PDB file of C-alpha atoms in Angstrom:
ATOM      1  CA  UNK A   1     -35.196  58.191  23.675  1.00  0.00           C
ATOM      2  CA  UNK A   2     -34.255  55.060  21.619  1.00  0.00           C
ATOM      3  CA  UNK A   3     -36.087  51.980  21.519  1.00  0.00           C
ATOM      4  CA  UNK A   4     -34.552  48.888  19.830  1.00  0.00           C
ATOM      5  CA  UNK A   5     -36.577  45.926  19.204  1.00  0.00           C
ATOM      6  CA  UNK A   6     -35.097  42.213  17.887  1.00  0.00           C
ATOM      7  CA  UNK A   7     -36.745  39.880  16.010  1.00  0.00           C
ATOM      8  CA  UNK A   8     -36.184  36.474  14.633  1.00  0.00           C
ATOM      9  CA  UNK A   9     -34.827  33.921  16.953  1.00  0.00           C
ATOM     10  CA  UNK A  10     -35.517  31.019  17.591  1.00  0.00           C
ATOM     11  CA  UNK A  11     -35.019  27.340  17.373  1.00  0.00           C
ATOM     12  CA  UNK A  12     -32.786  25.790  15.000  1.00  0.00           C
ATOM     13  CA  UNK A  13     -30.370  22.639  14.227  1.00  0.00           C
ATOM     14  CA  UNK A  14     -26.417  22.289  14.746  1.00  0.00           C
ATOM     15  CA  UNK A  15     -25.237  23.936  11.355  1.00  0.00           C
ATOM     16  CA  UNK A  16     -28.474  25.807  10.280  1.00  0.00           C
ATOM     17  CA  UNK A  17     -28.956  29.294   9.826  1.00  0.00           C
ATOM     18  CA  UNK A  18     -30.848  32.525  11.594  1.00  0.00           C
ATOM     19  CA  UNK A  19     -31.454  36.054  10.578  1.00  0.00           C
ATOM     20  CA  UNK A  20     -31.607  38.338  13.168  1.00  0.00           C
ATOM     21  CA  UNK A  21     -33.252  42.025  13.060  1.00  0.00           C
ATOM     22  CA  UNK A  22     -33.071  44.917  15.106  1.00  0.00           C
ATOM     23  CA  UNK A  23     -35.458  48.071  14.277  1.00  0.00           C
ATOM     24  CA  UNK A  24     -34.930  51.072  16.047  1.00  0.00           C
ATOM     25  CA  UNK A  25     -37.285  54.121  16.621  1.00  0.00           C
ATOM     26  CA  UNK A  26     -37.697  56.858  18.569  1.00  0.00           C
ATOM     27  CA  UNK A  27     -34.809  59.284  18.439  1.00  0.00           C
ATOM     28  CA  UNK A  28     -32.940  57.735  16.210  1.00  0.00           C
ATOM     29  CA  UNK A  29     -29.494  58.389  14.010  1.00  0.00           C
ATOM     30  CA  UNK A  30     -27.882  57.016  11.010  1.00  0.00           C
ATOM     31  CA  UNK A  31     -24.888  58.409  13.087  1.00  0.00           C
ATOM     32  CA  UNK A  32     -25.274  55.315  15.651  1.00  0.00           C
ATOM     33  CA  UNK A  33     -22.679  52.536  15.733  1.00  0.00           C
ATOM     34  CA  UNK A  34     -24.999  49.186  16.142  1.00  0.00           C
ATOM     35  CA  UNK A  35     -23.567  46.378  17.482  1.00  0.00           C
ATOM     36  CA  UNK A  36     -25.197  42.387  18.429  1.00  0.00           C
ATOM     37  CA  UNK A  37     -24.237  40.900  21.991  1.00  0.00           C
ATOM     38  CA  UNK A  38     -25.396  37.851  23.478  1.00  0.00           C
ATOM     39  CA  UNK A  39     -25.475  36.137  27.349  1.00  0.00           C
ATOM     40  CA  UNK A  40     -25.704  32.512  27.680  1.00  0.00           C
ATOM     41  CA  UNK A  41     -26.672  31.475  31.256  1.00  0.00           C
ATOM     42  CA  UNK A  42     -24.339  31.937  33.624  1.00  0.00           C
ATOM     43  CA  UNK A  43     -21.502  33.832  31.250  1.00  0.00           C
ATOM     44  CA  UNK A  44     -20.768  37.593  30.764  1.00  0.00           C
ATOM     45  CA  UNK A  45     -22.658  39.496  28.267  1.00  0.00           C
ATOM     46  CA  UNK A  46     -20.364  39.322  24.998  1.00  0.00           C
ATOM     47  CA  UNK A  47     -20.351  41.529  21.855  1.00  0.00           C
ATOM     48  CA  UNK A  48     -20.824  39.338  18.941  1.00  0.00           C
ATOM     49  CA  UNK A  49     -20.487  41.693  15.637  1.00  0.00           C
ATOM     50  CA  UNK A  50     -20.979  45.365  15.652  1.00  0.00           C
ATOM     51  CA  UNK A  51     -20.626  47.912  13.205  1.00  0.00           C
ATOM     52  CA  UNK A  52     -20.233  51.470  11.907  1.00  0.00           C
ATOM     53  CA  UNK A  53     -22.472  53.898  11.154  1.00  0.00           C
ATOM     54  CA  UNK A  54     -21.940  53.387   7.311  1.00  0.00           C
ATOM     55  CA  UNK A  55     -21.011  50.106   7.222  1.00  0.00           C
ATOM     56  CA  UNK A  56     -17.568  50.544   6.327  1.00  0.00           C
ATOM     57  CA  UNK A  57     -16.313  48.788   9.706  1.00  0.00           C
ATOM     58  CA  UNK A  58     -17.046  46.295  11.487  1.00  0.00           C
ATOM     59  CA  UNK A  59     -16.261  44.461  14.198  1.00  0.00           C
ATOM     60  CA  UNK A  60     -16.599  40.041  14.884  1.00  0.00           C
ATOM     61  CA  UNK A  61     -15.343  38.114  17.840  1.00  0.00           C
ATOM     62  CA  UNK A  62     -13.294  35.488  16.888  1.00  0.00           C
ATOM     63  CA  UNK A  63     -15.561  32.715  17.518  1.00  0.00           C
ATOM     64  CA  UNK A  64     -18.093  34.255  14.649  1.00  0.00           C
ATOM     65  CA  UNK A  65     -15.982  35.160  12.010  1.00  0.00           C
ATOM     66  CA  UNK A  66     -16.452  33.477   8.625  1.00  0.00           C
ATOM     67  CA  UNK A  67     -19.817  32.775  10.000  1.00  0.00           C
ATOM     68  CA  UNK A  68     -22.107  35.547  11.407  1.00  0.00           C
ATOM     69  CA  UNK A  69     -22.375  39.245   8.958  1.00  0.00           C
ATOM     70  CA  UNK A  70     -23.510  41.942  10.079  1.00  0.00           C
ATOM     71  CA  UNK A  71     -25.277  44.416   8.172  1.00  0.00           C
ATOM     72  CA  UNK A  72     -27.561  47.827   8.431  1.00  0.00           C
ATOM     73  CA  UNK A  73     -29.897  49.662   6.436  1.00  0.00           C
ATOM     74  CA  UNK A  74     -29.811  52.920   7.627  1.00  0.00           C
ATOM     75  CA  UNK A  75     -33.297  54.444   5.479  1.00  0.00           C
ATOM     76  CA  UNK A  76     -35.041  52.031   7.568  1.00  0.00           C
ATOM     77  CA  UNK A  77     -33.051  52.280  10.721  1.00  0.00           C
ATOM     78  CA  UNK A  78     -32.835  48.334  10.956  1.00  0.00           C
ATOM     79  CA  UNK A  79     -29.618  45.892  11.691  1.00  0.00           C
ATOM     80  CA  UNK A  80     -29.287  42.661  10.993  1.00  0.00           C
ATOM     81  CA  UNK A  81     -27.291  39.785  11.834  1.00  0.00           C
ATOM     82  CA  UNK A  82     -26.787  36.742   9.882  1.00  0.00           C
ATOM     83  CA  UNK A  83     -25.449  33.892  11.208  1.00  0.00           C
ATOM     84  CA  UNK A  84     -24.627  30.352   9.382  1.00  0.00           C
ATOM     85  CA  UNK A  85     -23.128  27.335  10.490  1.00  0.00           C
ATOM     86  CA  UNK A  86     -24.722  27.858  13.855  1.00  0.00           C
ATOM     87  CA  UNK A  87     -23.159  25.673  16.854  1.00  0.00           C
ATOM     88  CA  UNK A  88     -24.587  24.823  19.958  1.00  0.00           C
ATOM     89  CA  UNK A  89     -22.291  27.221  21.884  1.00  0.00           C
ATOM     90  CA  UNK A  90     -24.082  30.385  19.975  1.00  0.00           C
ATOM     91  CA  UNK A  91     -27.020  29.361  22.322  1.00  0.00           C
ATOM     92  CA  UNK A  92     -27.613  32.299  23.967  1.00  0.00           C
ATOM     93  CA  UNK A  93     -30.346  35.737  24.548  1.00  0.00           C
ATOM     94  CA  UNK A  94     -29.046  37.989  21.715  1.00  0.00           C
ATOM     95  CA  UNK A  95     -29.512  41.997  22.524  1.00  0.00           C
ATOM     96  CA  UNK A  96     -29.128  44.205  19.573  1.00  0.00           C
ATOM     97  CA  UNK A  97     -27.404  47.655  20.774  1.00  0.00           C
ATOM     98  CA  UNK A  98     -26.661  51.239  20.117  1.00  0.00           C
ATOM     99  CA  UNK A  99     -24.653  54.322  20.791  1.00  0.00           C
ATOM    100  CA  UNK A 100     -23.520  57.406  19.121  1.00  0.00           C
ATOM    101  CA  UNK A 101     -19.778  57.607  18.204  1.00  0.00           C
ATOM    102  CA  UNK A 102     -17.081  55.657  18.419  1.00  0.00           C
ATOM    103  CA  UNK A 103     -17.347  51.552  17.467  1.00  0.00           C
ATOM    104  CA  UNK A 104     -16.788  49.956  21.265  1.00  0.00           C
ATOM    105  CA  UNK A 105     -16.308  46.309  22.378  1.00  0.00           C
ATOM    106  CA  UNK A 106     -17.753  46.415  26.197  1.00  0.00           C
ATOM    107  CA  UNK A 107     -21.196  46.444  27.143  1.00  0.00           C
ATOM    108  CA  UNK A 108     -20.238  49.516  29.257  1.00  0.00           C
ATOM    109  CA  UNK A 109     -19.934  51.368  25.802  1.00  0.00           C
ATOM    110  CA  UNK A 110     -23.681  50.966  24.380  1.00  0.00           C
ATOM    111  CA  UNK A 111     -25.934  53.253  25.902  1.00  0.00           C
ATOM    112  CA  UNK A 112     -29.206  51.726  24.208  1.00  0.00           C
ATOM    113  CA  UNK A 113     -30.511  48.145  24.574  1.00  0.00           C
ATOM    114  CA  UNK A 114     -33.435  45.998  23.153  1.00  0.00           C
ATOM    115  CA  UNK A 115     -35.044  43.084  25.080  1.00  0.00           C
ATOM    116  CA  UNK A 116     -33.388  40.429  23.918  1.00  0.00           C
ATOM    117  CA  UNK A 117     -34.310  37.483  21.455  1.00  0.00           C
ATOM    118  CA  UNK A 118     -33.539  34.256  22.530  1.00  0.00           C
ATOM    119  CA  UNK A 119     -31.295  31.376  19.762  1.00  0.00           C
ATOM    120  CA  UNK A 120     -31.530  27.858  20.556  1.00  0.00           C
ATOM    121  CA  UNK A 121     -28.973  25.424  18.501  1.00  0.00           C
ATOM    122  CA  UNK A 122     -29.970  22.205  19.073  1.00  0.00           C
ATOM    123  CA  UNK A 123     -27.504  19.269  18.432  1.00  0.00           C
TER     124      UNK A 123
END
């Protein structure tokens, strides 16, 4: 088994900045592509950013790029996420997950799932 557990959301201002984490344990692999989705109330579970299992690719949704990097540091089997120039519409539970293989774009794809860490933009 995998666990995956985020850290470090929160509350912040229109335009500020967050750094998210997600450590992973358990039955882990530097072999797993990592990716960050979020759900805002009432809307579909969306992957925000995810990326390869050595960082050479990655994938952003369009309404991140320029803004949000995602990164991983596979000796201590942690992702990150950092996202600037926050708007109010990135409001939203953020789930860091993981699978082995191929990078994928649909929830469907990601076999492993933390419990969520909720970002607030406030305006």
């Amino acid at each position: 088994q995998v666990q995956l557990v985020e850290s470090g959301g929160g509350l912040v201002q229109v335009g500020g900045s967050l750094r998210l984490s997600c450590a992973a344990s358990g039955r882990t692999s530097s072999s797993f592509v990592m990716g960050w989705f979020r759900q805002a109330p009432g809307k579909e579970r969306e992957l925000v950013a995810a990326i390869n299992w050595n960082g050479g690719s990655a994938y952003y949704a369009d309404s991140v790029k320029g803004r949000f990097t995602i990164s991983r540091d596979n000796a201590k089997n942690t992702q990150y996420l950092q996202m600037n120039s926050l708007k109010p519409e990135d409001t939203a539970v953020y789930y860091c997950a993981a699978v082995y293989g191929i990078l994928g774009t649909s929830a469907n794809d990601y076999g492993y799932w933390g419990q969520g860490t909720q970002v607030i933009v406030s305006s």
